[in-house]
PDB file of C-alpha atoms in Angstrom:
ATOM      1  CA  UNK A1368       0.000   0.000   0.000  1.00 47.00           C
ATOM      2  CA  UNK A1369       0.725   3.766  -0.381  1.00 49.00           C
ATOM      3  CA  UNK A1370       2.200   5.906   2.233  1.00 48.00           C
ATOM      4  CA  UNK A1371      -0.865   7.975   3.468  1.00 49.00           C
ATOM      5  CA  UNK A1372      -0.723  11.919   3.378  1.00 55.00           C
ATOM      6  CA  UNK A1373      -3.342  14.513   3.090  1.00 78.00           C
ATOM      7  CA  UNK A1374      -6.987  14.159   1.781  1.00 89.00           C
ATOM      8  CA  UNK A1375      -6.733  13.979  -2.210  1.00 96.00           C
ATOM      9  CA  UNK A1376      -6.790  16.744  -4.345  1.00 96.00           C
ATOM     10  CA  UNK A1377      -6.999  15.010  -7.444  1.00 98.00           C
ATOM     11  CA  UNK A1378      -9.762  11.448  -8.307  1.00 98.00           C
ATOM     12  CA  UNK A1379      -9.000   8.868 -10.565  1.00 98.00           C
ATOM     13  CA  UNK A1380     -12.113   7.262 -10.995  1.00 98.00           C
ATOM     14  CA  UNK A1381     -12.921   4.083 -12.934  1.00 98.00           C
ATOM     15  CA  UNK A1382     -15.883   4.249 -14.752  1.00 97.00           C
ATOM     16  CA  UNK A1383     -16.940   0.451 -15.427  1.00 95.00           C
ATOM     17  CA  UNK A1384     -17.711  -1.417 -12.960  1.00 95.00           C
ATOM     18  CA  UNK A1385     -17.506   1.703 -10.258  1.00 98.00           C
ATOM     19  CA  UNK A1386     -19.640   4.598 -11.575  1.00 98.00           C
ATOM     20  CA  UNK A1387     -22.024   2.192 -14.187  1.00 96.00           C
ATOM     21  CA  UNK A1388     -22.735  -1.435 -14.915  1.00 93.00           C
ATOM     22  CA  UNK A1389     -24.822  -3.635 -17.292  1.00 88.00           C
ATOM     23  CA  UNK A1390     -25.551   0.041 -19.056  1.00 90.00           C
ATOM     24  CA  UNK A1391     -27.247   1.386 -15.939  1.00 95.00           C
ATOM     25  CA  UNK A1392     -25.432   4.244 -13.237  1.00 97.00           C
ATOM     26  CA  UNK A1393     -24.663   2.702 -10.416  1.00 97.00           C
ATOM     27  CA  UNK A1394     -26.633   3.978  -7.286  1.00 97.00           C
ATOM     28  CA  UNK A1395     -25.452   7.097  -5.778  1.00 97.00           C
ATOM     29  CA  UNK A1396     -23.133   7.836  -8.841  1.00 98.00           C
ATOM     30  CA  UNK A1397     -24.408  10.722  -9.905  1.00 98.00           C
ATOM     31  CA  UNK A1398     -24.620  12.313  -6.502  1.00 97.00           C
ATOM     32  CA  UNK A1399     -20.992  11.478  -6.067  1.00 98.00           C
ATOM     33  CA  UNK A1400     -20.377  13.062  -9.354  1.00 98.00           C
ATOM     34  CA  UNK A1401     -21.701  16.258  -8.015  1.00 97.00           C
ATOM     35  CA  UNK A1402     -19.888  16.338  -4.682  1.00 97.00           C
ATOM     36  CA  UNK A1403     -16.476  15.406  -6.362  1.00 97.00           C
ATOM     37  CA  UNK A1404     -17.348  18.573  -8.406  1.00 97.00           C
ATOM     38  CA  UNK A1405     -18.573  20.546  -5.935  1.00 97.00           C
ATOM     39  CA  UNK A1406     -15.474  20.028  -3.470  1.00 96.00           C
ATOM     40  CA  UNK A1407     -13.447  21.516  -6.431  1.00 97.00           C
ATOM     41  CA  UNK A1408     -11.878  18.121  -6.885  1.00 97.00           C
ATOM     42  CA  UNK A1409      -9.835  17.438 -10.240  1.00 97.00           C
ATOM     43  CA  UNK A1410     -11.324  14.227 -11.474  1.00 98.00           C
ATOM     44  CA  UNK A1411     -10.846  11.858 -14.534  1.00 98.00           C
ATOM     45  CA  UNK A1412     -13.168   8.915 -15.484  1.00 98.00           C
ATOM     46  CA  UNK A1413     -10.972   6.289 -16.804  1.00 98.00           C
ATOM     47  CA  UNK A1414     -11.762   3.251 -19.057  1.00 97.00           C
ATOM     48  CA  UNK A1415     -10.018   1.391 -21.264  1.00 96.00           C
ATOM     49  CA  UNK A1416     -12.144   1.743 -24.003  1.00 94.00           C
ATOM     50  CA  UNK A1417     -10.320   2.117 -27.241  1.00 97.00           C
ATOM     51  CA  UNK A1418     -13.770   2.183 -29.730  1.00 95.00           C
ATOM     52  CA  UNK A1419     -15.494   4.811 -28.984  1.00 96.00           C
ATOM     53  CA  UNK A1420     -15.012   8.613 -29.224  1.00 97.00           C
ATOM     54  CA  UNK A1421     -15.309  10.503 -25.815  1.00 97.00           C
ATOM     55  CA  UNK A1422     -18.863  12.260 -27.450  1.00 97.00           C
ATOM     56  CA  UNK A1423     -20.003   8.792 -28.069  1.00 97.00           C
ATOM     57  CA  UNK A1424     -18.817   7.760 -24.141  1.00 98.00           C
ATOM     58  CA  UNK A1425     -20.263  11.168 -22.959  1.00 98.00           C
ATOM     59  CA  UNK A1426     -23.580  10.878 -25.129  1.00 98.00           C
ATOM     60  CA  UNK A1427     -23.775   7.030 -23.269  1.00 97.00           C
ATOM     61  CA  UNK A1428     -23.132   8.131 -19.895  1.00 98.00           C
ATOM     62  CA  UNK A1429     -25.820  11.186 -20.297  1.00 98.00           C
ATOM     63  CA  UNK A1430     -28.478   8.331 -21.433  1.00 98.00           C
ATOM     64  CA  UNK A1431     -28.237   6.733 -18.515  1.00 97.00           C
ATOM     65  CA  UNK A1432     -28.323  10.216 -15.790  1.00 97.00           C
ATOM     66  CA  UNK A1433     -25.142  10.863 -15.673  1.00 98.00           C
ATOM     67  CA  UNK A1434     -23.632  14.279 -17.191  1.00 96.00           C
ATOM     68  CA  UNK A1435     -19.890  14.579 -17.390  1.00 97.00           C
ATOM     69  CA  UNK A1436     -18.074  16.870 -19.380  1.00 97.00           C
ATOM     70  CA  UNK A1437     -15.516  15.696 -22.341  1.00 98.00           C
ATOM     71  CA  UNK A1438     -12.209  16.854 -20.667  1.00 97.00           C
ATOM     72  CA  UNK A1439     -13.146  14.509 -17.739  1.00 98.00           C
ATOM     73  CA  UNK A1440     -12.651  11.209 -19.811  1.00 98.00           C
ATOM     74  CA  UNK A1441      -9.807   9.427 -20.073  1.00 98.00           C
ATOM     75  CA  UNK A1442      -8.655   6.704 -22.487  1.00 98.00           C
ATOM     76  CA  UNK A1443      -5.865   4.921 -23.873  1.00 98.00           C
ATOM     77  CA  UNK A1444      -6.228   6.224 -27.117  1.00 97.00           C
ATOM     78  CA  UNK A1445      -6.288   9.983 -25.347  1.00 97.00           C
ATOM     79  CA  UNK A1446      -3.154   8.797 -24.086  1.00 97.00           C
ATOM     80  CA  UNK A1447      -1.478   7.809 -27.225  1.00 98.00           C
ATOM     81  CA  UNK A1448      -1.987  10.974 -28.308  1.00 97.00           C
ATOM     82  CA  UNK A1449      -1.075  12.767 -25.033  1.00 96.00           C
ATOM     83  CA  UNK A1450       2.032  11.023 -25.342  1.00 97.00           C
ATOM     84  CA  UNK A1451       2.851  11.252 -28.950  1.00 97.00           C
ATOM     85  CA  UNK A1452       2.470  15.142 -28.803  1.00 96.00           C
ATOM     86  CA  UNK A1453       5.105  15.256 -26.156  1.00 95.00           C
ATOM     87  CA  UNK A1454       7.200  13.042 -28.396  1.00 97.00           C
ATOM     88  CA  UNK A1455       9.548  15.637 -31.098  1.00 97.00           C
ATOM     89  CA  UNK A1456       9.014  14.302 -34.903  1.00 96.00           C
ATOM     90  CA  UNK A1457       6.282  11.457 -33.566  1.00 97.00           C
ATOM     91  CA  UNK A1458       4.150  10.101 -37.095  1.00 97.00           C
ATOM     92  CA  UNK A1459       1.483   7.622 -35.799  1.00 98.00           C
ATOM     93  CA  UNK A1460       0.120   4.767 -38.074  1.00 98.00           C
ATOM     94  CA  UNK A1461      -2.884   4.593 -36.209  1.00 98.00           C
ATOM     95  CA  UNK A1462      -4.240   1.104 -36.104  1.00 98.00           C
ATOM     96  CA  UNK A1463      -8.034   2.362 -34.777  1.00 97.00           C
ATOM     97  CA  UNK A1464     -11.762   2.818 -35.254  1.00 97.00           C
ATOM     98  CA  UNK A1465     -12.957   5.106 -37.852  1.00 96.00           C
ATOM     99  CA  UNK A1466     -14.556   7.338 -34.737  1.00 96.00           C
ATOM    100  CA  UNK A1467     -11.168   7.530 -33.443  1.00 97.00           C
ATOM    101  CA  UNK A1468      -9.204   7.817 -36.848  1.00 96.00           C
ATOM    102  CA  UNK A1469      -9.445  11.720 -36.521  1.00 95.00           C
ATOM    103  CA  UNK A1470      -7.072  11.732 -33.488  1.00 95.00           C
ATOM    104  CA  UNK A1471      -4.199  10.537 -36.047  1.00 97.00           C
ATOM    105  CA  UNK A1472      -3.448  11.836 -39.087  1.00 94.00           C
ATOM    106  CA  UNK A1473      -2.169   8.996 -41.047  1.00 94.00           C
ATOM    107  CA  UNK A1474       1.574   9.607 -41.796  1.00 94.00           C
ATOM    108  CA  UNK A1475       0.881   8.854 -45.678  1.00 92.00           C
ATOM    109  CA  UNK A1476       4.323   7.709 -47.608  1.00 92.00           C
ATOM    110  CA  UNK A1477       6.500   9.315 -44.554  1.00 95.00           C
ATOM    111  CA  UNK A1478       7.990   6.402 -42.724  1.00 96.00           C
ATOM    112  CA  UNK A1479       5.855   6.250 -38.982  1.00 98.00           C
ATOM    113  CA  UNK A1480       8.134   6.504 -35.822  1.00 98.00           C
ATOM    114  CA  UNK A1481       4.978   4.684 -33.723  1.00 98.00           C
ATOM    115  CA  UNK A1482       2.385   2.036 -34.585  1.00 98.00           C
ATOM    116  CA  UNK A1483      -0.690   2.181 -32.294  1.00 98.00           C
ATOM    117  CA  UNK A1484      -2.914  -0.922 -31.978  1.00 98.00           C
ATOM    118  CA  UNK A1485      -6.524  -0.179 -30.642  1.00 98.00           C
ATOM    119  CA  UNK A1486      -9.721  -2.053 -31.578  1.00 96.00           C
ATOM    120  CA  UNK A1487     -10.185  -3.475 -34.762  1.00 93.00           C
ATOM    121  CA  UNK A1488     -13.416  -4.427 -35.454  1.00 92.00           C
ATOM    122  CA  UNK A1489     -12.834  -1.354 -38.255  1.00 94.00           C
ATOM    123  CA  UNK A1490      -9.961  -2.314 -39.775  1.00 95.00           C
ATOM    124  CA  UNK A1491      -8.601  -5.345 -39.432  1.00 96.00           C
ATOM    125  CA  UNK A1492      -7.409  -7.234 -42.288  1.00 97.00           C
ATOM    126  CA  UNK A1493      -4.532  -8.935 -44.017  1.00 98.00           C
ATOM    127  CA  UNK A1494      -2.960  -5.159 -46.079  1.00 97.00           C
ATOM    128  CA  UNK A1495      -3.305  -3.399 -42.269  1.00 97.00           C
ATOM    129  CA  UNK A1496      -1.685  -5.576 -40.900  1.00 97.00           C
ATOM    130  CA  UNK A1497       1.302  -6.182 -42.748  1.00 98.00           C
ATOM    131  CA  UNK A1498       1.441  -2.330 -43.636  1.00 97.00           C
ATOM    132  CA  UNK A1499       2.011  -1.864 -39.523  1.00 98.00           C
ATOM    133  CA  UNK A1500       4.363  -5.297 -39.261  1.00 98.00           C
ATOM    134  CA  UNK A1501       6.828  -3.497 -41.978  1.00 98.00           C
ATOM    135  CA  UNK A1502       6.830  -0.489 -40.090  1.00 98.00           C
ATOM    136  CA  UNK A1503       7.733  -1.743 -36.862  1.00 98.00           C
ATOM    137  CA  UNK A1504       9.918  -3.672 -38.823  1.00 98.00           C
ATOM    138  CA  UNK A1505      11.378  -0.475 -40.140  1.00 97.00           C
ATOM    139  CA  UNK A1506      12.035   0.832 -36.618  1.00 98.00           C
ATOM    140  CA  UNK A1507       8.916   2.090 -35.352  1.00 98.00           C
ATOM    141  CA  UNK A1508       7.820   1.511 -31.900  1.00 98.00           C
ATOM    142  CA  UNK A1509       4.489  -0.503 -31.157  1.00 98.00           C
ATOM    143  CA  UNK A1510       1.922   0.766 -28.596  1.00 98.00           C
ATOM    144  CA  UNK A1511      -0.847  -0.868 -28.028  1.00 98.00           C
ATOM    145  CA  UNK A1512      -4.259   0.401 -26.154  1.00 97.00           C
ATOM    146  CA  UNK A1513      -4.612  -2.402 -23.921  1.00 96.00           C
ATOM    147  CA  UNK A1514      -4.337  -6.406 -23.707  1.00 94.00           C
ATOM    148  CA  UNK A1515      -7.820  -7.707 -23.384  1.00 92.00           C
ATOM    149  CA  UNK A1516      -7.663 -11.010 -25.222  1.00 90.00           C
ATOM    150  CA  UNK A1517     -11.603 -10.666 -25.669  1.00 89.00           C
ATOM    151  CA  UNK A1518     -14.709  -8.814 -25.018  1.00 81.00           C
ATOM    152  CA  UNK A1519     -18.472  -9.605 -24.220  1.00 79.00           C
ATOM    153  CA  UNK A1520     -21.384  -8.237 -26.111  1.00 77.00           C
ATOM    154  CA  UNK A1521     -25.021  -9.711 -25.744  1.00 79.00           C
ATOM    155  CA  UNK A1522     -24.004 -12.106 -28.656  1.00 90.00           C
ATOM    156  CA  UNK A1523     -21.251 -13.810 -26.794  1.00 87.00           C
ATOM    157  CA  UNK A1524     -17.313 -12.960 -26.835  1.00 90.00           C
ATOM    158  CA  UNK A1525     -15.103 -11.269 -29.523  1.00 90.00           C
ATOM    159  CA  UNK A1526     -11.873 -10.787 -30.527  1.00 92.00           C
ATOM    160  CA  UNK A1527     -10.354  -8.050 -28.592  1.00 94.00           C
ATOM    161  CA  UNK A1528      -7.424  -6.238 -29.113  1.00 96.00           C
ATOM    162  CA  UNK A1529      -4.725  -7.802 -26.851  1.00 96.00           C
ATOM    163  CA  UNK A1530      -4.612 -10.747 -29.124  1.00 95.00           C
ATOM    164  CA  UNK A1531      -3.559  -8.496 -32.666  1.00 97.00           C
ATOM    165  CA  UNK A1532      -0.913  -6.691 -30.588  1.00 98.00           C
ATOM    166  CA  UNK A1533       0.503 -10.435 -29.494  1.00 98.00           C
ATOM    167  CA  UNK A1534       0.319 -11.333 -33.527  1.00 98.00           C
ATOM    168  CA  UNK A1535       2.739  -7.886 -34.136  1.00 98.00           C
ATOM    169  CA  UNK A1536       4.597  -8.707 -31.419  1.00 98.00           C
ATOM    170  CA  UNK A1537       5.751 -12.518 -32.219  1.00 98.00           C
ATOM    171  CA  UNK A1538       5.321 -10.854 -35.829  1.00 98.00           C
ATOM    172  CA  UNK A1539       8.247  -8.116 -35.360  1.00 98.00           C
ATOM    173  CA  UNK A1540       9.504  -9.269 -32.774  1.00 98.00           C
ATOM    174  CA  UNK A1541       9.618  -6.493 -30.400  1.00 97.00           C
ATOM    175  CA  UNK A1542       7.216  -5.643 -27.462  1.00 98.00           C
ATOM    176  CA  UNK A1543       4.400  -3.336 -27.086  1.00 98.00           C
ATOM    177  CA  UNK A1544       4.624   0.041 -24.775  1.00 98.00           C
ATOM    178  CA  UNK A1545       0.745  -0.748 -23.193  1.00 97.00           C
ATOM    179  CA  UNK A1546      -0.504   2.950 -22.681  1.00 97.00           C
ATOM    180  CA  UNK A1547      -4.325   1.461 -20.822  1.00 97.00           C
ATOM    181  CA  UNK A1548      -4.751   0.292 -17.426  1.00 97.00           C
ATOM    182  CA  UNK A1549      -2.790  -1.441 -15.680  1.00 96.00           C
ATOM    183  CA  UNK A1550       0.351   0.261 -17.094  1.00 97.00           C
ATOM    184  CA  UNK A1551       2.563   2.809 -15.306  1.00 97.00           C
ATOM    185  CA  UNK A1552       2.303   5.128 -18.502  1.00 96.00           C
ATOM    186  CA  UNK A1553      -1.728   5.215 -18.554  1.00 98.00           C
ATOM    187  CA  UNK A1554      -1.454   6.699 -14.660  1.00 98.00           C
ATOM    188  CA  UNK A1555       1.310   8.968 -15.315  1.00 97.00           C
ATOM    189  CA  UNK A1556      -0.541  10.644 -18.626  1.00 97.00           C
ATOM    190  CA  UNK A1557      -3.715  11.190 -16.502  1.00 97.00           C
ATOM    191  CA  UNK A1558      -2.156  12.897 -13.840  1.00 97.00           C
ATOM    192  CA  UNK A1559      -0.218  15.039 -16.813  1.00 96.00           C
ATOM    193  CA  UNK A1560      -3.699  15.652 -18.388  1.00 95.00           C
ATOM    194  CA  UNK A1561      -5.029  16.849 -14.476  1.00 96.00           C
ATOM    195  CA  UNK A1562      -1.678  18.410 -13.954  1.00 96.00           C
ATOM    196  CA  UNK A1563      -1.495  16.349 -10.601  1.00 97.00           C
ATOM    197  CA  UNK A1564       1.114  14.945  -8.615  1.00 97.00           C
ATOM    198  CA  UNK A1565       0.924  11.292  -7.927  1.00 97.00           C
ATOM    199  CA  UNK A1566       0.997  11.568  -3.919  1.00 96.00           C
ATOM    200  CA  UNK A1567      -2.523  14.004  -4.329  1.00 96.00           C
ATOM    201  CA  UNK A1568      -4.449  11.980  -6.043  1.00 98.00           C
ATOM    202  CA  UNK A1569      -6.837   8.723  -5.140  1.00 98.00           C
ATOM    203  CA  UNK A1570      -7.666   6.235  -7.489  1.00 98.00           C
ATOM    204  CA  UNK A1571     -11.225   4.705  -7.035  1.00 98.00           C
ATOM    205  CA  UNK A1572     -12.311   1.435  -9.008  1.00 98.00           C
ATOM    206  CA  UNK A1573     -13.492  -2.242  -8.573  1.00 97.00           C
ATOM    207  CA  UNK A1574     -10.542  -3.788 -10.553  1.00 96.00           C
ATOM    208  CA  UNK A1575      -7.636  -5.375  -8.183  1.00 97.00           C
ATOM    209  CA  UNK A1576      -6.017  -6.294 -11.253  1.00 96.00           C
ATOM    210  CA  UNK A1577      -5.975  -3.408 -12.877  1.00 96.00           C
ATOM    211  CA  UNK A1578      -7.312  -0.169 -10.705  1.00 97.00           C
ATOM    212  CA  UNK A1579      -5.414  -1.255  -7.858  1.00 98.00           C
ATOM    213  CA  UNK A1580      -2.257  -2.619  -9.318  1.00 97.00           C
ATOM    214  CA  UNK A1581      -1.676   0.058 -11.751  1.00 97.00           C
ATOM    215  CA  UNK A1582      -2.641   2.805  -8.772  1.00 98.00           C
ATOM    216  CA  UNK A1583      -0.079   0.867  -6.475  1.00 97.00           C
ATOM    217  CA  UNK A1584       2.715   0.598  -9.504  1.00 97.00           C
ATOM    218  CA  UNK A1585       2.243   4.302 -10.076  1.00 98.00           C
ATOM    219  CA  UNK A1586       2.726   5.474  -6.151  1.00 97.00           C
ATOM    220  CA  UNK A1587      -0.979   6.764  -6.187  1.00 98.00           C
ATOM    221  CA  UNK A1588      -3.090   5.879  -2.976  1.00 98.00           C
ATOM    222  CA  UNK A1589      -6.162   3.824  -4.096  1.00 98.00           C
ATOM    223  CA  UNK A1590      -9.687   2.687  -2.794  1.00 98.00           C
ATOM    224  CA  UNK A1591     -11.175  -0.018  -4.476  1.00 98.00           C
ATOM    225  CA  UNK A1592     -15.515  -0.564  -4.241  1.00 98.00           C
ATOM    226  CA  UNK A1593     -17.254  -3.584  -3.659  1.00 98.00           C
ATOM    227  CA  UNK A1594     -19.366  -3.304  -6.796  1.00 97.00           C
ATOM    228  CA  UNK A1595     -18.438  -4.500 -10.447  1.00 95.00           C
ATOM    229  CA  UNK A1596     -15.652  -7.356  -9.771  1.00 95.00           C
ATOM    230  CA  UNK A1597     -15.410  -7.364  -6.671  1.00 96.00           C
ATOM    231  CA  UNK A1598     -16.784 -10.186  -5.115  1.00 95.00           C
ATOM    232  CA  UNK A1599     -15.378 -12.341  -8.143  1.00 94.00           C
ATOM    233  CA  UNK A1600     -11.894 -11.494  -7.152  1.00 95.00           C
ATOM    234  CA  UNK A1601     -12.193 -12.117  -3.613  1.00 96.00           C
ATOM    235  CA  UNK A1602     -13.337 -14.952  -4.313  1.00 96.00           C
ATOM    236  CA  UNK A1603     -10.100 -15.345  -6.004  1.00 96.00           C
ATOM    237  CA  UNK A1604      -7.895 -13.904  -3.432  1.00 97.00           C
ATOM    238  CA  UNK A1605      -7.036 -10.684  -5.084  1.00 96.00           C
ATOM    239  CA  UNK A1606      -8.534  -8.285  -2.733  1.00 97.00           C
ATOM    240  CA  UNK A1607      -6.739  -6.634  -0.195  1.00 96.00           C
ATOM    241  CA  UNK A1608      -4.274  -4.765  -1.915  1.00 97.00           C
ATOM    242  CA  UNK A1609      -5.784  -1.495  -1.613  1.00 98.00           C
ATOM    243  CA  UNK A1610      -5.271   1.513   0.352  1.00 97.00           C
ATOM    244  CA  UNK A1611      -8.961   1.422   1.469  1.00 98.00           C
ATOM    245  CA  UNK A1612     -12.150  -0.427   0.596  1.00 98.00           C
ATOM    246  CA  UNK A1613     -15.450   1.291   0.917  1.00 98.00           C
ATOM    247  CA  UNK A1614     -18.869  -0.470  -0.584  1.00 98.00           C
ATOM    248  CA  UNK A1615     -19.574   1.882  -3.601  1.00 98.00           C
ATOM    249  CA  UNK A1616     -18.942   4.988  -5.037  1.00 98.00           C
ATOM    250  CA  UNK A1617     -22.274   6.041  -3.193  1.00 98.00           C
ATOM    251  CA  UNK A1618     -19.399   5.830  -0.333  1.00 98.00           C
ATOM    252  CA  UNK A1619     -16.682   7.930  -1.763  1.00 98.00           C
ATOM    253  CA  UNK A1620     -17.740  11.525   0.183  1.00 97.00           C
ATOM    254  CA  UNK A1621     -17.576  10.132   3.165  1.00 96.00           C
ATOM    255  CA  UNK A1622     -14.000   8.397   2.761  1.00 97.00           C
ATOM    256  CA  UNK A1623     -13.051  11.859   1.725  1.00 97.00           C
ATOM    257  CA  UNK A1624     -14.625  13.398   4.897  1.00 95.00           C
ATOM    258  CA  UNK A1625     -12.682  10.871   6.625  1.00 94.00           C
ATOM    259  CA  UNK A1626      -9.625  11.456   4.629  1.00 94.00           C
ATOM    260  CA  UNK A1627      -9.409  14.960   5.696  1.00 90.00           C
ATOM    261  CA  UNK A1628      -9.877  14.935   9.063  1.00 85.00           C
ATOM    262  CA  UNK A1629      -7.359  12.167   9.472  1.00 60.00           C
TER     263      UNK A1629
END
């Protein structure tokens, strides 16, 4: 666990699994919401969603009561691009959905200096990939949204987008730089984007795996909720780790409270 210091300045805050689930809010998120904002708080909503456009993740989180503005989203892909700003000279062949495609020009017939992997239910095919396998093969370095192997939609499961960066990988035969949750680099680009320092900040989520972990690998204090997967992973043992554990974000105010008078 985290050394513990002053009340946060600064939330982290997970969005599946903590703040919705099964396409509903979860109770008292929207209250919390308010408080958070109300307290002056700075406060991202992460997910690892690398589909969808932040209007299309605001426009779904407004459906179901929840209002949040577009600068208070967070994804890998907004990290990519966070990170290939800062980078002198960076040309992106951007491996992503056509909602996202906007975020990186493609570099044309200059040679890219990054390949980024998201979801490819838009693109994949035989020509994209090799195009991005003789680029990294050229010198460029791979970065990759995140490593799901697959995701569930009312159909069943699908391909998701862990499994193409393993194919580049073996492929090339170089690793990926993983820029979504749990890596190092997707904490350390949110707190850039909040302009935050690591030891004011809380992250809050129900993912020991990857909410905790990455919060603990990053030096940020954490609180994980008992909502989302939760009681699967203590089930499996993999509770624990966090700083605190409180039983939703319906909770989170009060920890605060308690935070700050501690």
């Amino acid at each position: 666990m985290t050394s513990p210091s002053a009340a946060p300045q600064a939330i982290l805050l997970d969005l599946d699994g903590t703040v919705r689930a099964a396409g509903r809010a979860l109770p008292g998120a929207a209250n919390a919401l308010a408080e958070l904002r109300a307290r002056g708080l700075k406060l991202r909503l992460l997910t690892n969603a690398d589909h969808d456009s932040v209007p299309h993740i605001v426009a779904d989180l407004a459906a179901i009561g929840l209002q949040v503005d577009p600068s208070e989203v967070f994804t890998p892909c907004l990290a990519a691009r966070q990170l290939l700003n800062r980078t002198p000279g960076a040309r992106a062949l951007a491996l992503v959905s056509n909602e996202l495609r906007p975020l990186f020009p493609d570099p044309g017939a200059v040679a890219p200096t990054h390949v980024l992997v998201a979801d490819g239910r838009d693109w994949l095919s035989y020509p994209a990939l090799d195009r991005a396998f003789r680029a990294l093969r050229s010198g460029a370095e791979l970065l990759a949204s995140q490593r799901g192997r697959y995701f569930t939609l009312a159909d069943g499961d699908h391909l998701d987008t862990g499994a193409v960066v393993a194919a580049l990988e073996h492929a090339a035969g170089k690793p990926a730089r993983v820029l979504g949750k749990p890596a190092v680099d997707f904490f350390a680009l949110a707190l850039a984007d909040l302009a935050a320092a690591a030891d004011e900040c809380l992250v809050v989520g129900d993912d020991a795996t990857t909410d905790v972990a990455g919060a603990r690998a990053a030096g940020i204090r954490s609180a994980q909720v008992r909502t989302g997967l939760y009681a699967d992973q203590r089930r499996e043992g993999l509770t624990g780790a966090a700083d605190h554990t409180i039983d939703s974000i319906a909770d989170l105010p009060h920890l605060l409270d308690t935070l700050a008078g501690a």
